[in-house]
PDB file of C-alpha atoms in Angstrom:
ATOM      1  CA  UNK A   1      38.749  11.089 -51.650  1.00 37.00           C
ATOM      2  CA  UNK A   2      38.101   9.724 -47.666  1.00 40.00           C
ATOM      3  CA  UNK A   3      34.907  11.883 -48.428  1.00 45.00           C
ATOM      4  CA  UNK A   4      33.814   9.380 -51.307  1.00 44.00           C
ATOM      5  CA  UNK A   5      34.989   6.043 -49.214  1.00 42.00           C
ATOM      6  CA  UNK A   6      33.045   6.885 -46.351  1.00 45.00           C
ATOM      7  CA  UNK A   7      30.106   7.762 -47.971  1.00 46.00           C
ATOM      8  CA  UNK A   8      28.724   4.381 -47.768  1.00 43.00           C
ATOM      9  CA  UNK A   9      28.629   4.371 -44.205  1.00 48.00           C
ATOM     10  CA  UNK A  10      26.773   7.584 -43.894  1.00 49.00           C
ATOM     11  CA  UNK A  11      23.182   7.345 -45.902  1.00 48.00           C
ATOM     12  CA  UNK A  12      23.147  11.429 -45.905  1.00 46.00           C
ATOM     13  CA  UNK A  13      26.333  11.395 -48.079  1.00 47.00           C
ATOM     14  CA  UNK A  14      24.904   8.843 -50.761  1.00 42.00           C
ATOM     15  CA  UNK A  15      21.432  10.713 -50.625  1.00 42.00           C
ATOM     16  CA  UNK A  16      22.946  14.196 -51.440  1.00 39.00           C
ATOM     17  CA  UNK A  17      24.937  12.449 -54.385  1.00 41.00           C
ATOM     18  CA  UNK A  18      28.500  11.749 -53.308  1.00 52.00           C
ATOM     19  CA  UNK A  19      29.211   8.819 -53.784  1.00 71.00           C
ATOM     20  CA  UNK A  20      28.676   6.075 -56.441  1.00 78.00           C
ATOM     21  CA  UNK A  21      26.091   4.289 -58.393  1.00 88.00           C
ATOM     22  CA  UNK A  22      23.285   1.845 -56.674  1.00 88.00           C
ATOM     23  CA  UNK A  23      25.242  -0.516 -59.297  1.00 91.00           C
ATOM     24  CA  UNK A  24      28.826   0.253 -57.714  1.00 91.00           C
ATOM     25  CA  UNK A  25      27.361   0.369 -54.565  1.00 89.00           C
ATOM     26  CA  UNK A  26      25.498  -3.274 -54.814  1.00 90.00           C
ATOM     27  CA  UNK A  27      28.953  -4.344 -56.295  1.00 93.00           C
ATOM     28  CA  UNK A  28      31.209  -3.236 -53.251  1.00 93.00           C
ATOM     29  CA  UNK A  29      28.758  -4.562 -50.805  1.00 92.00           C
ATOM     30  CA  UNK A  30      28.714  -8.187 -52.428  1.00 93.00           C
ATOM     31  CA  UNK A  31      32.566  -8.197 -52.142  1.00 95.00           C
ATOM     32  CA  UNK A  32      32.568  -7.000 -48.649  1.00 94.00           C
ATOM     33  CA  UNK A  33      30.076  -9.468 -47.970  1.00 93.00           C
ATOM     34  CA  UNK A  34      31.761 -12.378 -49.486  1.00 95.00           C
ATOM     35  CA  UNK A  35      34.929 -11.420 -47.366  1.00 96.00           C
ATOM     36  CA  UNK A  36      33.061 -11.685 -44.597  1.00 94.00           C
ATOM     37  CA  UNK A  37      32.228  -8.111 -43.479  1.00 94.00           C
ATOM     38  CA  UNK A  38      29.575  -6.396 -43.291  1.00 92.00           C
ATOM     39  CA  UNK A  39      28.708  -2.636 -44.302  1.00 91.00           C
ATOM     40  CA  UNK A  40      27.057  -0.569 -41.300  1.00 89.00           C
ATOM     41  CA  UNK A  41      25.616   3.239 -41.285  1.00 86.00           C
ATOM     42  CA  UNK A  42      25.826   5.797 -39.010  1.00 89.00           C
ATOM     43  CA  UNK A  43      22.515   7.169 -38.024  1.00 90.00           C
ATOM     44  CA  UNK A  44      23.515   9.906 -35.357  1.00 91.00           C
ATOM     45  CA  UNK A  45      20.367  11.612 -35.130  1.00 89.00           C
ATOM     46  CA  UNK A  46      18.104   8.548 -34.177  1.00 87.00           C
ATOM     47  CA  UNK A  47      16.911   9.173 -30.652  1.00 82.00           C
ATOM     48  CA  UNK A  48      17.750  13.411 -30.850  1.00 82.00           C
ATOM     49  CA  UNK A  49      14.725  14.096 -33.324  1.00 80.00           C
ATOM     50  CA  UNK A  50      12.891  15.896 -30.928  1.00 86.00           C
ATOM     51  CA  UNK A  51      15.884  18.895 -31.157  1.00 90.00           C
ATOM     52  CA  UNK A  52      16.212  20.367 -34.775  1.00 91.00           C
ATOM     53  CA  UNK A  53      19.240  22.397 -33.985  1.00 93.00           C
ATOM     54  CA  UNK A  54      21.092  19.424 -32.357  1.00 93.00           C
ATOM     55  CA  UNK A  55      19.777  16.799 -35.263  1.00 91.00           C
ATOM     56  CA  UNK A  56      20.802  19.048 -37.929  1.00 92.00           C
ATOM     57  CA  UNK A  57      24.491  19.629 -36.447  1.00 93.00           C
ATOM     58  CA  UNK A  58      24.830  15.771 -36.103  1.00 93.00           C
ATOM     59  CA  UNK A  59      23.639  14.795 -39.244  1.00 90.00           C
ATOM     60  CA  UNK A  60      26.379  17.656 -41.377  1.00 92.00           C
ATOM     61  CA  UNK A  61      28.856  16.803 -38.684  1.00 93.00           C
ATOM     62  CA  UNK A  62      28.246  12.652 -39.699  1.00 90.00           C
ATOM     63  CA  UNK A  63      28.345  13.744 -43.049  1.00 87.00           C
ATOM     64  CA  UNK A  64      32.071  15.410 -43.147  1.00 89.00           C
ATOM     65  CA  UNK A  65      33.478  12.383 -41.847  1.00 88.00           C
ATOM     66  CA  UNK A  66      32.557  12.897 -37.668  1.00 92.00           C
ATOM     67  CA  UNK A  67      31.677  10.150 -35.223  1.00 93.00           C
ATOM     68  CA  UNK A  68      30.202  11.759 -32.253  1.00 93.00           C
ATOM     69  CA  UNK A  69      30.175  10.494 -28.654  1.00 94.00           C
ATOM     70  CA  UNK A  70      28.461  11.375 -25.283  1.00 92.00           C
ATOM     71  CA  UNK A  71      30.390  12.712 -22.273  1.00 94.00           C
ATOM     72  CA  UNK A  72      30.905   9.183 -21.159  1.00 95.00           C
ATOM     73  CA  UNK A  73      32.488   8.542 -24.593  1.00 93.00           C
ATOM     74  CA  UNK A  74      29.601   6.324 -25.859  1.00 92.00           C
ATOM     75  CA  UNK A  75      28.771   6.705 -29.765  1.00 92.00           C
ATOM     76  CA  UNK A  76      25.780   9.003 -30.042  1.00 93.00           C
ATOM     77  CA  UNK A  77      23.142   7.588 -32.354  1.00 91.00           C
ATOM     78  CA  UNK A  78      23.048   3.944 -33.917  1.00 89.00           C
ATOM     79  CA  UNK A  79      24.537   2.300 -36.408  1.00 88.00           C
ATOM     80  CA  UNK A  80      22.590   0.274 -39.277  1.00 87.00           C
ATOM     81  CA  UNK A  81      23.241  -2.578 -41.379  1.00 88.00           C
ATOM     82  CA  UNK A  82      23.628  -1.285 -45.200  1.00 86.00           C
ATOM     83  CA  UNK A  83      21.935  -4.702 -46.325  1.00 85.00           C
ATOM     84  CA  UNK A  84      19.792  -6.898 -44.388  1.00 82.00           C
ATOM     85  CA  UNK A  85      19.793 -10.831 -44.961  1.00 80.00           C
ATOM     86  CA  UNK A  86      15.697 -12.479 -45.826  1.00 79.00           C
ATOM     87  CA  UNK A  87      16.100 -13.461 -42.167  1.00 82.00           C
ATOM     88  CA  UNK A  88      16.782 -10.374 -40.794  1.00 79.00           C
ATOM     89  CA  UNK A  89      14.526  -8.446 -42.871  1.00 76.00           C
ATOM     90  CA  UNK A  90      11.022 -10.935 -41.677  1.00 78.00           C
ATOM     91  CA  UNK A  91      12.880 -10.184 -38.114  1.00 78.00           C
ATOM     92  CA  UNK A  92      11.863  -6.633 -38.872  1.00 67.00           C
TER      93      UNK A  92
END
């Protein structure tokens, strides 16, 4: 079940198929976003692509539910916005 609500913050997840519907997922981000909050993903491979090993243990580790964080405690990776405004997309 956590596996299925967190999928939307992990692209990996929705891409192998766990998850929901573009429809449902459209649908939950139009609520969130008329409540004010915004949906984010996890990307904790961006910057570690030059490592296979290391990019493919962050990306299953993201994937079961895992935030990672550097030896100074700092969130490895990035985070994304799951839907972009028309303003921040011609930012882009």
């Amino acid at each position: 079940m956590l596996r299925k609500q967190l999928s939307i913050f992990f692209p990996a997840s929705a891409a192998s198929g766990v998850g929901f519907s573009p429809f449902a997922r459209n649908k939950y981000l139009e609520i969130l976003e008329r409540n004010g909050i915004d949906a984010h993903y996890y990307l904790p491979s961006v910057g570690s692509r030059g490592n296979d090993e290391l990019c493919e243990a962050l990306d299953a580790l993201a994937h079961a539910g895992y935030i990672m964080t550097d030896s100074s405690g700092y969130i490895v990776g990035t985070v994304a916005k799951a839907r972009l405004s028309n303003n921040e997309k011609a930012k882009q």
